[in-house]
Amino acid sequence: MADNARARKLADRIQVVVAETLDRRIKDPRLGFVTITDARVTGDLREATVFYTVYGDEEERAASAAALESAKGVLRSEVGKQTGVRFTPTLTFVPDALPDNARTIEDLLDKARAKDAEVRQVSTGKTYAGEADPYRKPGEDEAEDDEDGAGA
């Protein structure tokens, strides 16, 4: 069992090697604008999961996923050459869900902004039910004590 620091270093190196190899050696026309976002290696350094994103629509994503699967052998051999580990980890390509999550968060923030604007519009020209500032100030307590005659 390898330590986590070694696994993290290997994962970082695999991410760089895969990205460079895709850019320089893989000439598959199905491969779209692919970005390698992360790589993770298991503790025994036997399996690597490579996360990627594809700029484009669903059809381009599917074509890029097929291209990555067909280039898996070339990518694994390049990882083995450039990392120098005893056992080259098997590569698994997983589409990164980060852009979808970011899009969902942006949609939720837009809804919240719309609700805030609606509340702001409804509250214009309205007054408070009580005082505008219902909180006591530090100097007000002493003034009330003097008026009640408690200070004498």
mmCIF file of C-alpha atoms in Angstrom:
data_model
loop_
_atom_site.group_PDB
_atom_site.id
_atom_site.type_symbol
_atom_site.label_atom_id
_atom_site.label_comp_id
_atom_site.label_asym_id
_atom_site.label_seq_id
_atom_site.Cartn_x
_atom_site.Cartn_y
_atom_site.Cartn_z
ATOM 1 C CA MET A 1 0.000 0.000 0.000
ATOM 2 C CA ALA A 2 1.524 3.279 -1.125
ATOM 3 C CA ASP A 3 1.183 6.464 0.830
ATOM 4 C CA ASN A 4 -1.299 9.124 -0.242
ATOM 5 C CA ALA A 5 1.387 11.640 -1.198
ATOM 6 C CA ARG A 6 2.877 9.246 -3.735
ATOM 7 C CA ALA A 7 -0.545 8.428 -5.159
ATOM 8 C CA ARG A 8 -1.318 12.158 -5.482
ATOM 9 C CA LYS A 9 2.000 12.842 -7.236
ATOM 10 C CA LEU A 10 1.384 9.966 -9.635
ATOM 11 C CA ALA A 11 -2.149 11.221 -10.303
ATOM 12 C CA ASP A 12 -0.830 14.702 -11.062
ATOM 13 C CA ARG A 13 1.778 13.269 -13.429
ATOM 14 C CA ILE A 14 -0.825 11.077 -15.162
ATOM 15 C CA GLN A 15 -3.050 14.122 -15.680
ATOM 16 C CA VAL A 16 -0.206 16.015 -17.368
ATOM 17 C CA VAL A 17 0.935 13.056 -19.491
ATOM 18 C CA VAL A 18 -2.593 12.269 -20.722
ATOM 19 C CA ALA A 19 -3.287 15.922 -21.562
ATOM 20 C CA GLU A 20 -0.018 16.324 -23.461
ATOM 21 C CA THR A 21 -0.446 13.033 -25.308
ATOM 22 C CA LEU A 22 -3.986 13.932 -26.354
ATOM 23 C CA ASP A 23 -2.702 17.255 -27.631
ATOM 24 C CA ARG A 24 0.343 15.950 -29.501
ATOM 25 C CA ARG A 25 -0.089 12.303 -30.504
ATOM 26 C CA ILE A 26 -3.777 11.439 -30.752
ATOM 27 C CA LYS A 27 -5.157 12.497 -34.141
ATOM 28 C CA ASP A 28 -8.654 11.030 -33.856
ATOM 29 C CA PRO A 29 -11.169 13.303 -35.629
ATOM 30 C CA ARG A 30 -13.866 12.321 -33.109
ATOM 31 C CA LEU A 31 -11.822 13.871 -30.314
ATOM 32 C CA GLY A 32 -13.271 17.322 -29.689
ATOM 33 C CA PHE A 33 -12.084 20.072 -27.406
ATOM 34 C CA VAL A 34 -11.218 17.862 -24.408
ATOM 35 C CA THR A 35 -9.843 19.211 -21.131
ATOM 36 C CA ILE A 36 -8.368 16.854 -18.555
ATOM 37 C CA THR A 37 -9.610 18.276 -15.258
ATOM 38 C CA ASP A 38 -8.364 15.757 -12.688
ATOM 39 C CA ALA A 39 -6.847 12.332 -12.162
ATOM 40 C CA ARG A 40 -7.080 10.059 -9.150
ATOM 41 C CA VAL A 41 -5.109 6.929 -8.395
ATOM 42 C CA THR A 42 -6.098 4.159 -6.009
ATOM 43 C CA GLY A 43 -3.956 3.542 -2.950
ATOM 44 C CA ASP A 44 -2.272 0.485 -4.495
ATOM 45 C CA LEU A 45 -1.371 2.528 -7.632
ATOM 46 C CA ARG A 46 -3.095 -0.028 -9.888
ATOM 47 C CA GLU A 47 -6.032 1.987 -11.247
ATOM 48 C CA ALA A 48 -6.276 5.594 -12.360
ATOM 49 C CA THR A 49 -9.460 7.522 -12.987
ATOM 50 C CA VAL A 50 -9.071 10.448 -15.374
ATOM 51 C CA PHE A 51 -11.782 13.124 -15.328
ATOM 52 C CA TYR A 52 -12.393 15.186 -18.445
ATOM 53 C CA THR A 53 -14.753 17.768 -19.874
ATOM 54 C CA VAL A 54 -15.717 18.320 -23.500
ATOM 55 C CA TYR A 55 -16.744 21.657 -24.913
ATOM 56 C CA GLY A 56 -19.763 21.123 -27.118
ATOM 57 C CA ASP A 57 -23.111 19.401 -27.316
ATOM 58 C CA GLU A 58 -24.111 15.841 -26.364
ATOM 59 C CA GLU A 59 -23.086 14.432 -29.741
ATOM 60 C CA GLU A 60 -19.550 15.840 -29.421
ATOM 61 C CA ARG A 61 -19.311 14.519 -25.858
ATOM 62 C CA ALA A 62 -20.283 11.018 -26.962
ATOM 63 C CA ALA A 63 -17.821 11.103 -29.876
ATOM 64 C CA SER A 64 -15.016 12.301 -27.602
ATOM 65 C CA ALA A 65 -15.802 9.564 -25.074
ATOM 66 C CA ALA A 66 -15.536 6.939 -27.849
ATOM 67 C CA ALA A 67 -12.254 8.464 -29.026
ATOM 68 C CA LEU A 68 -10.810 8.359 -25.503
ATOM 69 C CA GLU A 69 -11.817 4.710 -25.139
ATOM 70 C CA SER A 70 -10.126 3.798 -28.410
ATOM 71 C CA ALA A 71 -6.964 5.725 -27.455
ATOM 72 C CA LYS A 72 -6.778 4.168 -23.993
ATOM 73 C CA GLY A 73 -3.966 1.755 -24.929
ATOM 74 C CA VAL A 74 -1.755 4.450 -26.436
ATOM 75 C CA LEU A 75 -2.362 6.707 -23.456
ATOM 76 C CA ARG A 76 -1.586 3.945 -20.956
ATOM 77 C CA SER A 77 1.671 3.023 -22.693
ATOM 78 C CA GLU A 78 2.700 6.701 -22.726
ATOM 79 C CA VAL A 79 1.882 6.981 -19.021
ATOM 80 C CA GLY A 80 4.046 3.908 -18.383
ATOM 81 C CA LYS A 81 6.968 5.365 -20.327
ATOM 82 C CA GLN A 82 6.873 8.767 -18.671
ATOM 83 C CA THR A 83 6.137 7.804 -15.065
ATOM 84 C CA GLY A 84 8.534 4.897 -14.648
ATOM 85 C CA VAL A 85 6.390 2.994 -12.155
ATOM 86 C CA ARG A 86 6.685 -0.782 -11.924
ATOM 87 C CA PHE A 87 3.042 -1.368 -12.819
ATOM 88 C CA THR A 88 1.334 1.058 -15.166
ATOM 89 C CA PRO A 89 -2.138 1.819 -13.818
ATOM 90 C CA THR A 90 -5.178 1.021 -15.900
ATOM 91 C CA LEU A 91 -6.941 4.154 -17.115
ATOM 92 C CA THR A 92 -10.636 4.837 -16.743
ATOM 93 C CA PHE A 93 -12.098 7.958 -18.330
ATOM 94 C CA VAL A 94 -15.018 9.607 -16.549
ATOM 95 C CA PRO A 95 -16.830 12.764 -17.731
ATOM 96 C CA ASP A 96 -16.443 15.433 -15.072
ATOM 97 C CA ALA A 97 -19.723 16.617 -13.561
ATOM 98 C CA LEU A 98 -18.258 19.963 -12.518
ATOM 99 C CA PRO A 99 -19.688 22.014 -15.425
ATOM 100 C CA ASP A 100 -23.167 20.560 -14.862
ATOM 101 C CA ASN A 101 -22.954 21.296 -11.134
ATOM 102 C CA ALA A 102 -21.781 24.839 -11.840
ATOM 103 C CA ARG A 103 -24.663 25.354 -14.265
ATOM 104 C CA THR A 104 -27.136 24.126 -11.629
ATOM 105 C CA ILE A 105 -25.687 26.481 -9.016
ATOM 106 C CA GLU A 106 -25.868 29.396 -11.464
ATOM 107 C CA ASP A 107 -29.531 28.601 -12.159
ATOM 108 C CA LEU A 108 -30.290 28.532 -8.428
ATOM 109 C CA LEU A 109 -28.480 31.838 -7.907
ATOM 110 C CA ASP A 110 -30.475 33.399 -10.763
ATOM 111 C CA LYS A 111 -33.706 32.256 -9.109
ATOM 112 C CA ALA A 112 -32.575 33.728 -5.779
ATOM 113 C CA ARG A 113 -31.697 37.052 -7.465
ATOM 114 C CA ALA A 114 -35.131 37.139 -9.101
ATOM 115 C CA LYS A 115 -36.869 36.500 -5.760
ATOM 116 C CA ASP A 116 -34.761 39.213 -4.078
ATOM 117 C CA ALA A 117 -35.699 41.682 -6.813
ATOM 118 C CA GLU A 118 -39.358 40.759 -6.389
ATOM 119 C CA VAL A 119 -39.196 41.316 -2.621
ATOM 120 C CA ARG A 120 -37.338 44.604 -3.160
ATOM 121 C CA GLN A 121 -40.015 45.781 -5.604
ATOM 122 C CA VAL A 122 -42.854 44.867 -3.230
ATOM 123 C CA SER A 123 -41.169 46.596 -0.288
ATOM 124 C CA THR A 124 -40.570 49.955 -2.003
ATOM 125 C CA GLY A 125 -42.602 52.722 -0.410
ATOM 126 C CA LYS A 126 -43.546 50.569 2.592
ATOM 127 C CA THR A 127 -42.829 51.498 6.213
ATOM 128 C CA TYR A 128 -41.856 49.414 9.209
ATOM 129 C CA ALA A 129 -44.589 48.032 11.488
ATOM 130 C CA GLY A 130 -42.765 49.380 14.556
ATOM 131 C CA GLU A 131 -39.784 51.662 14.876
ATOM 132 C CA ALA A 132 -37.281 51.756 12.048
ATOM 133 C CA ASP A 133 -34.504 50.670 14.444
ATOM 134 C CA PRO A 134 -35.931 48.434 17.209
ATOM 135 C CA TYR A 135 -32.566 47.875 18.938
ATOM 136 C CA ARG A 136 -31.346 49.720 22.035
ATOM 137 C CA LYS A 137 -28.209 51.804 21.839
ATOM 138 C CA PRO A 138 -25.534 51.783 24.586
ATOM 139 C CA GLY A 139 -26.265 55.367 25.753
ATOM 140 C CA GLU A 140 -30.054 54.948 25.946
ATOM 141 C CA ASP A 141 -30.061 52.786 29.118
ATOM 142 C CA GLU A 142 -28.335 55.494 31.209
ATOM 143 C CA ALA A 143 -30.750 58.162 29.961
ATOM 144 C CA GLU A 144 -33.781 56.064 30.959
ATOM 145 C CA ASP A 145 -32.309 55.419 34.436
ATOM 146 C CA ASP A 146 -31.834 59.151 34.985
ATOM 147 C CA GLU A 147 -35.440 59.877 33.935
ATOM 148 C CA ASP A 148 -36.835 57.224 36.307
ATOM 149 C CA GLY A 149 -34.965 58.748 39.247
ATOM 150 C CA ALA A 150 -32.989 55.575 39.939
ATOM 151 C CA GLY A 151 -29.683 57.418 39.779
ATOM 152 C CA ALA A 152 -30.379 59.552 42.957
#
